[in-house]
Coordinates of C-alpha atoms in Angstrom, one line a residue:
A362 CA 88.1 137.3 106.7
G363 CA 89.6 140.7 107.3
D364 CA 92.5 142.3 107.1
R365 CA 94.8 141.5 108.2
T366 CA 98.5 143.7 110.0
V367 CA 101.7 142.6 109.1
T368 CA 105.7 143.7 110.3
T369 CA 107.6 144.1 107.5
E370 CA 111.5 143.9 108.5
A371 CA 112.0 147.6 109.4
G372 CA 109.2 147.3 112.5
S373 CA 107.0 149.0 111.0
R374 CA 103.1 147.7 110.7
A375 CA 100.8 148.8 107.9
Q376 CA 97.8 146.6 107.1
A377 CA 97.9 145.0 104.4
G378 CA 96.4 144.9 101.9
R379 CA 95.6 148.9 102.1
V380 CA 97.8 151.1 99.8
G381 CA 98.4 154.2 98.1
A382 CA 98.0 154.3 94.3
I383 CA 100.2 157.0 91.4
V384 CA 98.0 157.5 88.2
M385 CA 100.7 157.6 86.7
A386 CA 99.6 159.6 83.6
N387 CA 103.4 162.3 82.7
G388 CA 103.6 161.5 79.2
D389 CA 102.8 163.2 76.8
A390 CA 100.7 163.1 73.9
C391 CA 100.8 159.8 72.3
K392 CA 100.1 159.4 68.4
L393 CA 96.5 158.3 69.2
A394 CA 96.0 161.5 70.9
R395 CA 97.4 163.8 68.9
K396 CA 95.9 161.8 66.0
L397 CA 92.2 162.3 67.6
A398 CA 92.8 165.6 68.6
A399 CA 93.4 165.3 72.2
P400 CA 95.8 166.7 74.3
H401 CA 96.6 163.9 75.8
K402 CA 95.4 160.1 76.1
A403 CA 94.3 160.0 79.4
L404 CA 91.6 163.2 78.3
L405 CA 90.7 160.5 75.5
D406 CA 87.1 159.7 75.7
V407 CA 85.3 157.4 76.5
N408 CA 81.7 156.8 76.3
G409 CA 81.7 160.6 76.9
K410 CA 83.8 160.9 80.2
P411 CA 87.9 161.3 80.0
M412 CA 89.9 158.4 80.3
I413 CA 91.6 159.5 83.6
D414 CA 88.1 160.0 85.4
R415 CA 87.3 157.0 85.2
V416 CA 90.7 155.6 86.2
L417 CA 90.3 157.5 89.2
Q418 CA 86.4 156.8 89.5
A419 CA 87.7 153.3 90.2
V420 CA 90.9 154.0 92.0
H421 CA 88.3 156.3 94.6
E422 CA 85.3 153.2 94.6
C423 CA 88.5 150.4 96.0
P424 CA 87.7 150.4 99.6
L425 CA 92.0 149.9 100.5
V426 CA 93.1 152.6 98.7
D427 CA 93.7 155.7 101.2
G428 CA 95.6 158.1 99.1
V429 CA 95.5 158.4 95.7
I430 CA 98.3 160.9 93.9
V431 CA 98.5 161.4 89.7
S432 CA 101.1 162.1 88.2
C433 CA 101.2 164.5 85.6
L434 CA 103.2 167.7 83.4
P435 CA 103.2 170.8 85.3
G436 CA 101.0 173.0 84.1
G437 CA 100.0 170.8 81.6
P438 CA 96.7 168.9 80.3
I439 CA 96.0 166.4 82.9
A440 CA 96.7 169.0 85.4
T441 CA 94.7 171.6 84.0
H442 CA 91.9 169.0 83.8
L443 CA 92.5 167.6 87.5
G444 CA 92.5 171.3 89.1
D445 CA 92.7 170.8 93.0
R446 CA 90.4 167.7 92.4
V447 CA 92.9 164.9 93.6
T448 CA 96.8 165.7 94.7
L449 CA 99.1 166.0 92.2
A450 CA 101.8 165.0 91.6
Q451 CA 104.4 167.4 89.0
P452 CA 108.2 166.3 88.7
S453 CA 111.1 168.3 87.7
D454 CA 112.2 164.3 85.9
P455 CA 108.8 163.5 83.5
T456 CA 110.0 160.2 84.0
F457 CA 107.7 157.6 84.9
L458 CA 110.4 157.3 87.3
G459 CA 110.4 160.6 88.2
G460 CA 106.7 161.0 88.6
I461 CA 107.0 157.1 90.9
A462 CA 109.7 159.7 93.2
E463 CA 107.4 162.6 93.6
G464 CA 104.3 160.4 93.6
F465 CA 105.7 158.9 96.8
R466 CA 107.7 162.7 97.7
L467 CA 104.6 164.4 98.0
A468 CA 102.7 160.8 100.9
P469 CA 105.9 160.3 102.8
E470 CA 103.5 157.8 104.8
M471 CA 102.7 155.9 102.1
E472 CA 104.4 152.5 102.7
R473 CA 103.2 151.0 99.3
A474 CA 101.4 152.2 96.4
L475 CA 99.7 150.4 93.5
L476 CA 101.1 152.6 90.2
V477 CA 98.0 152.6 87.5
T478 CA 98.4 154.5 84.1
C479 CA 95.7 156.4 82.8
D480 CA 95.0 154.5 80.1
M481 CA 92.6 151.6 81.4
P482 CA 89.2 152.7 80.8
L483 CA 87.5 149.4 81.5
L484 CA 89.5 149.2 85.4
T485 CA 87.4 148.6 88.2
P486 CA 87.4 148.9 92.2
E487 CA 87.0 145.1 92.0
S488 CA 90.4 144.7 89.7
I489 CA 92.0 146.3 91.8
E490 CA 91.4 144.6 94.9
F491 CA 92.3 141.6 93.8
F492 CA 95.2 142.9 93.3
A493 CA 96.2 144.8 96.1
R494 CA 95.3 141.6 98.2
Q495 CA 97.5 139.5 96.1
A496 CA 100.6 141.7 96.4
A497 CA 99.3 141.6 100.3
Q498 CA 100.6 138.0 100.8
S499 CA 104.1 139.3 99.6
P500 CA 105.1 142.0 101.9
E501 CA 108.6 141.9 102.0
A502 CA 108.8 142.3 98.1
D503 CA 110.0 145.9 96.1
V504 CA 107.6 145.6 93.6
V505 CA 104.8 143.4 92.6
Y506 CA 103.7 143.5 88.9
G507 CA 101.1 142.4 87.0
M508 CA 101.2 140.5 84.2
V509 CA 99.3 138.2 81.3
D510 CA 100.9 135.3 78.7
V511 CA 101.1 137.7 75.8
H512 CA 99.7 135.1 74.2
L513 CA 96.2 135.7 75.4
T514 CA 96.1 138.6 75.5
R515 CA 97.3 138.7 71.4
R516 CA 94.8 135.7 70.7
Q517 CA 91.5 138.2 72.5
Y518 CA 92.9 141.5 71.2
P519 CA 94.6 140.5 68.1
E520 CA 94.5 144.4 65.8
T521 CA 96.8 145.4 69.5
R522 CA 100.3 145.4 70.1
R523 CA 102.2 144.7 72.9
T524 CA 105.7 144.6 73.9
A525 CA 106.9 141.1 76.1
I526 CA 108.8 140.3 78.3
K527 CA 110.7 136.5 78.1
L528 CA 111.1 135.1 80.9
R529 CA 111.8 131.4 82.1
E530 CA 108.1 130.2 82.7
G531 CA 106.8 132.4 78.8
Q532 CA 105.9 135.8 77.2
Y533 CA 104.2 138.6 79.8
T534 CA 103.3 141.6 79.4
A535 CA 101.2 144.3 81.5
A536 CA 98.1 144.1 83.0

């Protein structure tokens, strides 16, 4: 079954599953980046390639992604690294929400977007496609958030520290 067309409450038509992507890289260097003498965690080398380049490759290779914007600090290391390879949102408000707002401002035709963090070097086009198709099942939703049971994450990656949110159904962390 191919993409289906849905009509939202506002009456606009959108091809289900097709989205834009905003890659979030607008923070400062984290503790790990500073420890490894990198200007930003997105520029940490993962098997010979900066982490953000791996993320962007996966996003670009997903057939459901129609446009990609990277949110980063104005004139910062990510902007310098990427140059004109991708549209850059360089918000005056350096917060996470400021980066999202600037991404949507630069692409007003983008009704829905996947928010992708810059620190997921194992992200695959297939996982992006799966999530986009799942999100398309709820065209009325304002936010669709990928979560996993925090206990599964801690069992698989016991050395990592994860923030969890407690819901009626259990404790979850970002996925």
